[in-house]
Amino acid sequence: MIERLQPDAPTSDWWRRAVVYQVYIRSFADGNGDGIGDIAGIRQRLPYLADLGIDAIWITPWYPSPMADGGYDVADYRNIEPLFGTLDDADGLVADAHRLGIRVLIDLVPNHTSSQHPWFKEAVGSPRGSAARARYIFADGRGPGGEEPPNNWPSLFGGPAWIRVPEPDMDPAAPPGIEIEARGATPSVRPADQWYLHVFAPEQPDLNWDNPEVRADFERTIRFWLDRGVDGFRIDVAHAMVKAEGLPDLPVAHLSGDRLASGQHPHWDLPGVHDIHRAWRRITDSYGDGRILIGEIGVVDQQRLTDYLRPDELHAAFNFPFMDTPWDATELRTIIEDTLVAHQRVGAAATWVLSNHDSTRQVTRLGRPHSGFRNRELDDILPTDRELGARRARAAILLALALPGAAYLYQGEELGLWEVDDLPESVLQDPIWERSGRTIRGRDGCRVPLPWEGDEVPFGFGPPGSKPWLPQPAAWGAMTSAAESLDDHSMLALYRTALRLRHEVRGFQTELLDWLPSPPGTLLFRRGDGIHCAVNVSADTMALPSGRERLVASITHADALPRDAAAWYRVRPG
């Protein structure tokens, strides 16, 4: 096992060069045999993560939830979902991880709650204008009797972003606009039933971030978990909380596919979100020991993205444009350069990510014609060359890990797992499936439980005989962590070697990158201490210099790089 150190000194900027491993808790490891991953399972597998060589884990929501959207519909932000364990289990996990030198980040979901959250239950049972409804976004409908939604916003999961709820204590048989008075009094005109906003699933009502009570409660939540020892938060849709005044319609052209100018969307990337993040940054800074905030920010423009990373805001943000870049040398170099320049502007560290729980796994994505990492509607029709995808994925991780900044891994990518795009329809749970009229299969294919050991399902995900919540492909029996640990040329071996070198080699500790001349269709850069990274995306073989010291390569023999291959090597001066 790789010897690990305790977390760095409290004042360190560890996050600037960290490798963070995403744990999708339901699919990582099942400790009690109910088919669902849990905290006990994570604790059992922490030695594996330490041996892999990561610096921190990010755990997807572990809060009480009806699971309408995989836990991103939170019913209680200061407790643990019983399926996953208890608060004591969570405390034990944090302590175990810290003993192994692994920091623990957890998800924060601020844009919306679950419809089963006590606040929302109170809101639907309270009248218009009440303090309970003011915590969410309720609005009157349009048209006669308020029968039409307040605006034309669509839900990201399909259909409109509004649901109508009846006014409490009203006769449901009464026509809209008529209130039934008590004791047989004459009916009088009343306001029609209101609508509530849900940018995501109907079970995820959006919070009203203009409400001071909402802001204060989330600050209490942040302190609650920091006091329990977590090292920070990954903030879900961190650009989404604030809505434009008056809730204006989206342009019809945008609904048909046209892109809006930066800053013009009525519920994405509005200036008010920065004040929220500044308040949270003041809290994390007050702990003074390397606690951090990482934003999931769906902003394409690199300058606007890094506005979130100014010194008094978030520490880091996921670099989705890099993940969405085609496997093309020119485009890869462009996004790398744009990212580094934009981050240098605000003194932030860049991040590099190839997959997550919302995106098609890179072995599948890189084995298809480029279509973007979230175009799920194409999953059933695009041809996939899995061997090509695996070859490119091996080269892509060496590229990502060689770049200055932090890297984020998604569980199972180190095994070379592919997208399971043939799950039976009967097991699909992603709300996208139902909301799209069962036309888009959604994200379940990248969330299939991990294979750990053995030749039969559940491959060590849970005890023998247990049934994982999503079925695992039989072919994954050859891709368990146990099997790949015995193969020096496996994807797991490549990740372990690259992560070890990233920690040990001084050249990777700098934030400098120097591009070097290379043939068309290739990338070549130096990171200091004579460390070079070469990536060949062209059809021609890429020659490598003689006299080099090989460190790691995506292929077995690297005297020269064929197409879709990468290598790290050291060149001595002279």
XYZ file of C-alpha atoms in Angstrom:
574
model
C 0.000 0.000 0.000
C 1.203 3.539 -0.744
C 2.274 5.296 2.443
C 0.054 8.304 3.052
C 0.563 11.351 5.217
C -1.935 13.157 7.411
C -3.700 16.139 5.778
C -1.432 19.118 5.167
C -1.003 21.960 7.649
C -4.265 23.769 8.416
C -3.285 26.879 6.444
C -2.315 24.986 3.298
C -3.841 25.536 -0.109
C -4.066 21.796 -0.639
C -7.006 22.143 -2.996
C -4.927 23.905 -5.666
C -3.198 20.644 -6.687
C -5.509 18.039 -5.172
C -6.955 14.964 -6.816
C -10.544 14.574 -5.604
C -12.467 11.323 -6.053
C -16.238 11.532 -6.416
C -18.188 8.930 -4.447
C -21.722 8.438 -5.741
C -22.837 6.966 -2.451
C -25.665 4.720 -3.682
C -23.302 2.937 -6.089
C -19.914 2.862 -4.366
C -20.106 0.043 -1.810
C -22.960 -1.621 0.082
C -22.053 -2.385 3.672
C -25.299 -3.982 4.871
C -26.523 -6.021 1.901
C -29.657 -4.075 1.010
C -28.375 -3.387 -2.507
C -27.725 0.314 -1.875
C -24.336 1.859 -1.207
C -23.877 3.417 2.213
C -21.469 5.021 4.653
C -20.388 1.654 6.021
C -19.404 0.618 2.505
C -17.324 3.745 2.000
C -15.509 3.168 5.295
C -14.663 -0.389 4.276
C -13.146 0.803 0.994
C -11.154 3.781 2.276
C -7.860 1.806 2.156
C -8.458 1.247 -1.562
C -8.842 4.997 -2.076
C -5.704 5.729 -0.075
C -3.803 3.187 -2.157
C -5.159 4.765 -5.343
C -3.465 7.998 -4.339
C -6.276 10.554 -4.100
C -6.245 13.525 -1.721
C -9.944 13.924 -0.972
C -13.335 12.378 -1.577
C -16.513 14.203 -2.514
C -19.636 12.350 -1.393
C -22.925 12.979 -3.204
C -25.917 13.916 -0.987
C -26.260 11.673 2.050
C -29.158 13.589 3.580
C -32.684 12.259 4.262
C -34.475 12.215 0.920
C -37.364 10.532 -0.913
C -34.811 9.905 -3.707
C -36.887 11.458 -6.473
C -33.554 12.614 -7.947
C -30.926 10.404 -6.379
C -30.721 12.387 -3.159
C -30.605 15.834 -4.759
C -34.094 16.336 -3.328
C -33.162 17.014 0.299
C -35.712 16.716 3.097
C -33.326 17.539 5.978
C -29.947 19.196 5.477
C -28.611 18.410 8.947
C -29.080 14.669 9.175
C -28.243 11.420 7.369
C -30.550 9.345 5.170
C -31.291 6.117 7.120
C -30.534 4.040 3.995
C -26.974 5.361 4.218
C -26.417 5.293 7.972
C -26.446 7.692 10.906
C -24.734 10.871 12.011
C -22.418 8.739 14.120
C -21.519 6.743 10.997
C -20.755 9.982 9.170
C -18.527 11.163 12.015
C -16.724 7.837 11.934
C -16.169 8.099 8.192
C -14.649 11.570 8.518
C -12.343 10.366 11.285
C -11.301 7.242 9.350
C -10.607 9.248 6.205
C -8.541 11.826 8.047
C -6.402 9.100 9.612
C -5.565 7.966 6.069
C -4.751 11.489 4.903
C -7.980 11.844 2.908
C -10.140 14.932 3.219
C -13.930 14.699 3.016
C -16.142 17.019 0.961
C -19.927 16.716 0.915
C -22.643 17.991 -1.395
C -24.633 21.123 -0.631
C -27.904 21.510 -2.580
C -29.051 25.137 -2.231
C -31.255 25.791 -5.256
C -34.163 23.620 -4.108
C -35.375 21.292 -1.388
C -37.422 18.129 -1.543
C -41.173 18.564 -1.758
C -41.145 16.492 1.452
C -39.054 19.075 3.306
C -40.999 20.413 6.335
C -40.770 23.919 4.912
C -42.504 22.957 1.668
C -45.165 20.903 3.397
C -45.929 23.982 5.468
C -45.919 26.168 2.358
C -48.538 24.176 0.434
C -50.716 24.146 3.535
C -50.446 27.908 4.009
C -52.215 30.716 2.171
C -50.719 33.017 -0.431
C -48.599 35.757 1.056
C -47.668 33.642 4.089
C -44.170 33.488 5.549
C -44.112 29.776 4.732
C -44.691 30.372 1.019
C -42.158 33.200 1.010
C -39.365 30.641 1.468
C -40.123 29.306 -2.028
C -41.102 30.832 -5.360
C -44.881 30.882 -5.615
C -46.579 32.998 -8.286
C -49.988 33.610 -9.799
C -50.766 32.011 -13.123
C -51.576 33.782 -16.350
C -54.743 33.790 -18.424
C -58.345 33.410 -17.291
C -58.448 32.114 -13.730
C -54.656 31.843 -13.641
C -54.847 28.601 -15.601
C -51.521 29.087 -17.416
C -48.065 28.908 -15.759
C -46.564 32.242 -14.642
C -43.968 32.124 -17.436
C -42.597 29.844 -20.139
C -39.613 28.411 -18.269
C -39.023 24.699 -18.958
C -37.809 22.178 -16.412
C -34.355 20.748 -17.095
C -35.906 17.307 -16.686
C -38.635 17.921 -19.255
C -42.004 19.675 -19.279
C -42.832 23.059 -17.733
C -41.051 24.325 -14.624
C -44.295 25.088 -12.753
C -46.811 23.067 -10.750
C -50.163 24.445 -9.573
C -51.240 23.835 -5.982
C -54.698 24.452 -4.505
C -55.220 27.114 -1.906
C -55.632 25.419 1.499
C -59.027 24.901 3.113
C -60.914 25.477 -0.136
C -63.625 23.406 -1.714
C -61.849 21.595 -4.595
C -65.127 21.550 -6.540
C -65.324 25.343 -6.593
C -64.368 27.032 -9.883
C -61.109 29.029 -9.908
C -61.510 32.497 -8.475
C -64.409 31.602 -6.160
C -63.952 31.227 -2.417
C -66.502 29.168 -0.455
C -67.348 31.102 2.677
C -68.170 29.358 5.938
C -71.709 28.904 7.290
C -73.406 29.212 3.897
C -72.370 32.799 3.204
C -72.467 34.112 -0.345
C -69.393 33.046 -2.340
C -66.929 35.838 -2.999
C -64.195 36.285 -5.577
C -60.815 35.029 -4.385
C -57.402 34.757 -6.023
C -56.877 31.612 -8.084
C -54.585 28.818 -6.981
C -50.879 29.632 -7.212
C -48.029 27.860 -8.950
C -44.608 26.937 -7.541
C -41.341 26.886 -9.483
C -39.238 23.751 -9.978
C -36.361 24.238 -12.410
C -35.583 20.549 -11.938
C -38.093 17.821 -10.987
C -41.559 18.656 -9.584
C -40.363 17.100 -6.318
C -37.627 19.766 -6.140
C -39.282 23.161 -5.465
C -36.936 26.123 -5.881
C -36.061 28.151 -2.808
C -36.436 31.932 -2.683
C -32.952 33.261 -2.047
C -34.248 36.792 -1.584
C -35.595 35.526 1.747
C -33.211 36.174 4.687
C -34.565 33.108 6.495
C -33.389 30.868 3.654
C -29.913 32.393 3.711
C -29.616 32.116 7.479
C -30.696 28.469 7.504
C -28.083 27.466 4.932
C -25.405 29.238 6.922
C -26.441 27.144 9.912
C -26.185 24.026 7.752
C -22.670 24.916 6.603
C -21.507 25.476 10.185
C -23.205 22.251 11.333
C -21.107 20.115 8.982
C -17.887 22.077 9.357
C -18.202 21.648 13.112
C -18.424 17.880 12.519
C -15.108 17.938 10.667
C -15.956 17.896 6.965
C -13.396 19.719 4.864
C -15.762 21.576 2.562
C -18.627 21.431 0.135
C -19.330 20.785 -3.495
C -22.168 23.216 -4.284
C -24.824 21.865 -6.624
C -25.768 24.224 -9.507
C -23.961 27.051 -7.733
C -24.973 29.555 -10.415
C -28.704 28.948 -10.115
C -30.161 30.236 -6.858
C -31.090 33.793 -7.867
C -33.978 34.474 -10.272
C -34.584 37.634 -12.308
C -37.010 40.127 -10.803
C -40.494 39.681 -12.229
C -39.719 36.137 -13.501
C -39.656 37.197 -17.190
C -40.249 34.787 -20.059
C -37.356 33.185 -21.860
C -37.020 34.294 -25.497
C -38.807 31.886 -27.814
C -35.651 31.598 -29.921
C -33.762 30.323 -26.877
C -36.396 27.661 -26.273
C -35.779 26.570 -29.864
C -32.055 26.174 -29.268
C -30.479 29.621 -29.703
C -27.894 30.545 -27.070
C -28.515 33.564 -24.862
C -25.822 36.172 -24.355
C -23.852 35.763 -21.118
C -25.747 37.081 -18.123
C -29.080 37.307 -19.944
C -30.701 34.110 -18.660
C -33.427 34.785 -16.068
C -32.396 32.011 -13.671
C -28.761 31.174 -14.424
C -25.611 33.112 -13.563
C -27.181 36.299 -12.189
C -25.089 38.771 -10.164
C -26.856 38.079 -6.877
C -25.367 34.596 -6.542
C -21.965 36.106 -5.868
C -23.178 37.705 -2.629
C -24.341 34.291 -1.429
C -20.957 32.725 -2.135
C -19.128 35.586 -0.433
C -21.140 34.993 2.724
C -20.283 31.287 2.641
C -16.601 32.022 1.996
C -16.501 34.179 5.123
C -17.750 31.179 7.083
C -15.204 28.704 5.695
C -12.379 31.207 6.141
C -13.394 31.686 9.777
C -12.461 28.036 10.436
C -8.926 28.773 9.265
C -7.879 25.228 8.409
C -8.206 24.642 4.690
C -11.993 24.258 4.419
C -13.130 24.837 0.836
C -16.074 25.508 -1.477
C -16.247 23.952 -4.961
C -18.916 25.096 -7.391
C -20.811 23.168 -10.016
C -21.156 26.136 -12.348
C -22.698 25.569 -15.774
C -21.141 28.630 -17.374
C -19.368 28.218 -20.700
C -17.609 31.597 -20.801
C -14.299 31.174 -18.956
C -14.210 34.794 -17.794
C -17.665 34.575 -16.230
C -16.800 31.201 -14.742
C -13.742 32.570 -12.987
C -15.739 35.499 -11.607
C -16.983 32.892 -9.131
C -13.379 32.228 -8.113
C -12.363 35.697 -7.042
C -10.411 35.653 -3.759
C -13.511 36.265 -1.618
C -15.765 33.705 -3.349
C -15.416 29.999 -4.176
C -12.088 28.207 -4.088
C -12.660 26.166 -7.245
C -15.214 25.289 -9.920
C -15.618 22.305 -12.216
C -14.259 22.879 -15.711
C -17.083 21.498 -17.830
C -15.831 23.049 -21.105
C -12.737 20.829 -20.845
C -14.896 17.711 -20.418
C -17.015 18.801 -23.373
C -14.082 19.410 -25.749
C -13.773 17.087 -28.776
C -10.814 14.723 -28.970
C -8.895 17.117 -31.190
C -5.431 18.514 -30.470
C -6.193 22.080 -31.550
C -9.411 22.290 -29.554
C -7.834 20.665 -26.512
C -4.936 23.116 -26.527
C -7.331 26.045 -26.941
C -9.486 25.099 -23.929
C -6.399 24.407 -21.811
C -4.896 27.805 -22.651
C -8.201 29.638 -22.177
C -8.715 27.930 -18.824
C -5.268 28.735 -17.490
C -5.378 32.374 -18.593
C -8.841 32.939 -17.131
C -7.918 31.359 -13.803
C -4.666 33.293 -13.573
C -6.705 36.491 -13.862
C -8.237 35.877 -10.422
C -5.400 33.870 -8.884
C -7.422 30.625 -8.881
C -6.319 27.084 -9.655
C -7.751 25.386 -12.723
C -9.617 22.092 -12.471
C -9.762 19.186 -14.908
C -12.525 16.605 -15.002
C -13.459 13.891 -17.506
C -16.701 12.529 -16.030
C -19.181 12.672 -13.163
C -22.545 11.243 -12.096
C -24.403 13.365 -14.682
C -22.240 12.660 -17.733
C -21.685 9.739 -20.062
C -18.632 7.792 -18.917
C -15.557 8.749 -20.906
C -14.795 5.266 -22.244
C -18.158 5.414 -24.013
C -18.126 9.121 -24.827
C -14.633 9.078 -26.351
C -15.550 6.016 -28.399
C -18.376 7.876 -30.159
C -18.635 10.737 -32.618
C -18.439 13.871 -30.483
C -21.855 15.047 -29.315
C -21.236 16.680 -25.936
C -21.163 15.047 -22.541
C -24.847 15.571 -21.678
C -26.635 14.815 -24.950
C -28.421 11.820 -23.483
C -31.015 11.773 -26.234
C -28.280 10.459 -28.562
C -27.174 7.585 -26.306
C -29.336 5.005 -28.049
C -28.361 5.911 -31.598
C -24.652 6.821 -31.610
C -22.325 3.931 -32.440
C -19.720 3.180 -29.778
C -16.234 1.769 -30.314
C -15.436 0.759 -26.742
C -11.846 -0.255 -27.537
C -11.195 3.149 -29.116
C -12.853 4.857 -26.152
C -10.688 2.996 -23.658
C -7.517 3.862 -25.579
C -8.462 7.529 -25.666
C -9.542 7.497 -22.018
C -6.084 6.237 -21.009
C -4.460 9.071 -22.937
C -6.978 11.635 -21.670
C -6.284 10.941 -17.994
C -2.539 11.374 -18.521
C -3.270 14.693 -20.190
C -5.595 15.838 -17.388
C -3.308 14.758 -14.544
C -0.293 16.450 -16.144
C -1.937 19.871 -16.248
C -1.422 22.456 -13.496
C -4.271 22.659 -11.022
C -6.619 20.113 -9.443
C -8.185 16.996 -10.952
C -11.537 15.374 -10.183
C -12.171 11.685 -10.776
C -15.505 9.875 -10.877
C -15.744 6.492 -9.204
C -15.106 3.635 -11.587
C -13.260 5.617 -14.227
C -10.027 4.232 -12.773
C -11.324 0.782 -13.755
C -12.214 1.826 -17.295
C -15.931 1.222 -16.770
C -18.214 2.125 -19.631
C -21.714 3.597 -19.766
C -24.296 0.852 -19.245
C -26.701 1.948 -21.969
C -28.735 -1.258 -22.139
C -30.306 -1.235 -18.673
C -33.844 -2.685 -18.722
C -36.472 0.034 -18.822
C -38.066 -1.440 -15.725
C -35.074 -0.484 -13.540
C -34.545 3.098 -14.736
C -34.914 5.619 -11.916
C -33.625 8.907 -13.298
C -36.527 11.422 -13.385
C -35.445 12.376 -16.907
C -36.839 9.033 -18.118
C -40.410 9.718 -17.027
C -40.343 13.495 -17.599
C -39.197 12.974 -21.208
C -42.120 10.658 -21.894
C -39.743 7.700 -21.687
C -37.728 8.896 -24.670
C -34.451 9.812 -22.894
C -33.001 7.104 -20.686
C -31.202 9.561 -18.419
C -28.157 9.159 -16.208
C -28.604 5.731 -14.662
C -26.085 4.232 -17.089
C -23.159 6.011 -15.417
C -24.442 5.205 -11.911
C -24.354 1.413 -11.985
C -22.767 0.009 -8.766
C -19.036 -0.645 -8.833
C -17.468 -4.094 -9.248
C -14.910 -4.850 -6.525
C -14.055 -8.559 -6.641
C -15.274 -11.995 -7.594
C -16.712 -13.579 -10.722
C -20.419 -13.144 -10.050
C -22.864 -10.335 -9.334
C -22.709 -8.317 -7.110
C -18.922 -8.453 -7.648
C -18.246 -7.444 -4.050
C -20.433 -4.351 -4.167
C -22.418 -5.998 -1.376
C -22.402 -9.359 0.384
C -22.786 -12.466 -1.824
C -26.373 -12.928 -2.915
C -27.356 -9.284 -2.496
C -28.992 -7.506 -5.419
C -27.618 -4.076 -6.404
C -30.185 -1.342 -6.999
C -29.103 -1.232 -10.666
C -27.911 -4.419 -12.428
C -24.214 -4.757 -13.252
C -23.046 -6.094 -16.632
C -21.654 -9.618 -16.454
C -18.611 -8.394 -18.410
C -17.598 -6.257 -15.450
C -16.350 -9.431 -13.775
C -13.090 -8.873 -15.660
C -12.924 -5.237 -14.502
C -13.145 -5.536 -10.745
C -10.578 -3.662 -8.708
C -9.246 -7.016 -7.480
C -8.751 -8.333 -11.025
C -7.161 -5.140 -12.287
C -4.813 -4.993 -9.284
C -3.184 -8.166 -10.657
C -2.623 -6.660 -14.108
C 0.303 -4.255 -14.479
C -1.198 -2.915 -17.720
C -4.758 -2.335 -16.485
C -6.511 1.015 -16.297
C -6.249 0.844 -12.505
C -2.487 0.310 -12.696
C -2.205 3.338 -14.988
C -4.161 5.542 -12.564
C -2.168 4.374 -9.549
C 1.140 5.029 -11.273
C 0.122 8.437 -12.592
C -1.276 9.569 -9.242
C 1.855 8.426 -7.424
C 4.083 10.304 -9.840
C 1.894 13.398 -9.604
C 2.543 13.439 -5.848
C 6.219 12.521 -5.948
C 7.668 14.412 -8.915
C 8.548 18.025 -8.173
C 7.773 19.154 -11.690
C 4.064 18.581 -11.082
C 4.026 20.804 -7.990
C 4.466 23.996 -9.971
C 1.607 25.868 -11.641
C 3.714 26.611 -14.717
C 3.212 25.038 -18.151
C 5.409 25.591 -21.214
C 4.161 24.493 -24.635
C 6.819 22.914 -26.827
C 6.881 22.536 -30.631
C 5.246 19.337 -31.837
C 3.773 17.931 -35.069
C 0.203 18.790 -36.122
C -2.401 16.823 -34.212
C -0.230 16.437 -31.114
C 0.290 18.176 -27.778
C 3.629 18.554 -26.042
C 4.318 20.588 -22.923
C 6.801 20.833 -20.055
C 5.880 21.129 -16.386
C 9.275 21.849 -14.822
C 12.143 19.647 -13.615
C 12.394 18.393 -17.206
C 8.977 16.693 -17.077
C 7.265 16.426 -20.472
C 3.782 15.287 -21.399
C 3.147 14.165 -24.984
C -0.297 13.365 -26.404
C -0.896 12.127 -29.940
C -4.350 12.713 -31.407
C -3.230 12.556 -35.045
C -3.188 9.635 -37.460
C 0.623 9.665 -37.620
C 3.060 8.215 -35.123
C 4.618 10.827 -32.835
C 8.362 10.469 -32.367
C 9.778 10.867 -28.852
C 13.276 12.126 -28.031
C 16.080 9.695 -27.382
C 17.779 9.715 -24.009
C 14.541 10.354 -22.155
C 13.554 8.739 -18.865
C 10.128 7.175 -19.225
C 7.770 7.785 -16.311
C 4.419 6.419 -17.495
C 2.606 5.851 -20.776
C -0.920 4.935 -21.794
C 0.445 2.100 -23.945
C 2.750 -0.789 -23.078
C 5.697 0.283 -25.225
C 6.357 3.975 -25.814
C 9.388 4.300 -28.027
C 7.022 6.364 -30.166
C 3.385 7.321 -29.649
C 0.780 5.904 -32.000
C -2.580 7.593 -32.401
C -4.629 8.130 -29.220
C -1.736 7.624 -26.829
C 0.079 9.721 -24.233
C 3.286 9.541 -22.209
C 5.138 11.346 -19.428
C 8.919 11.374 -19.514
C 11.840 13.345 -18.120
C 14.437 14.987 -20.351
C 17.756 15.728 -18.654
C 19.415 19.088 -19.413
C 21.858 18.732 -22.308
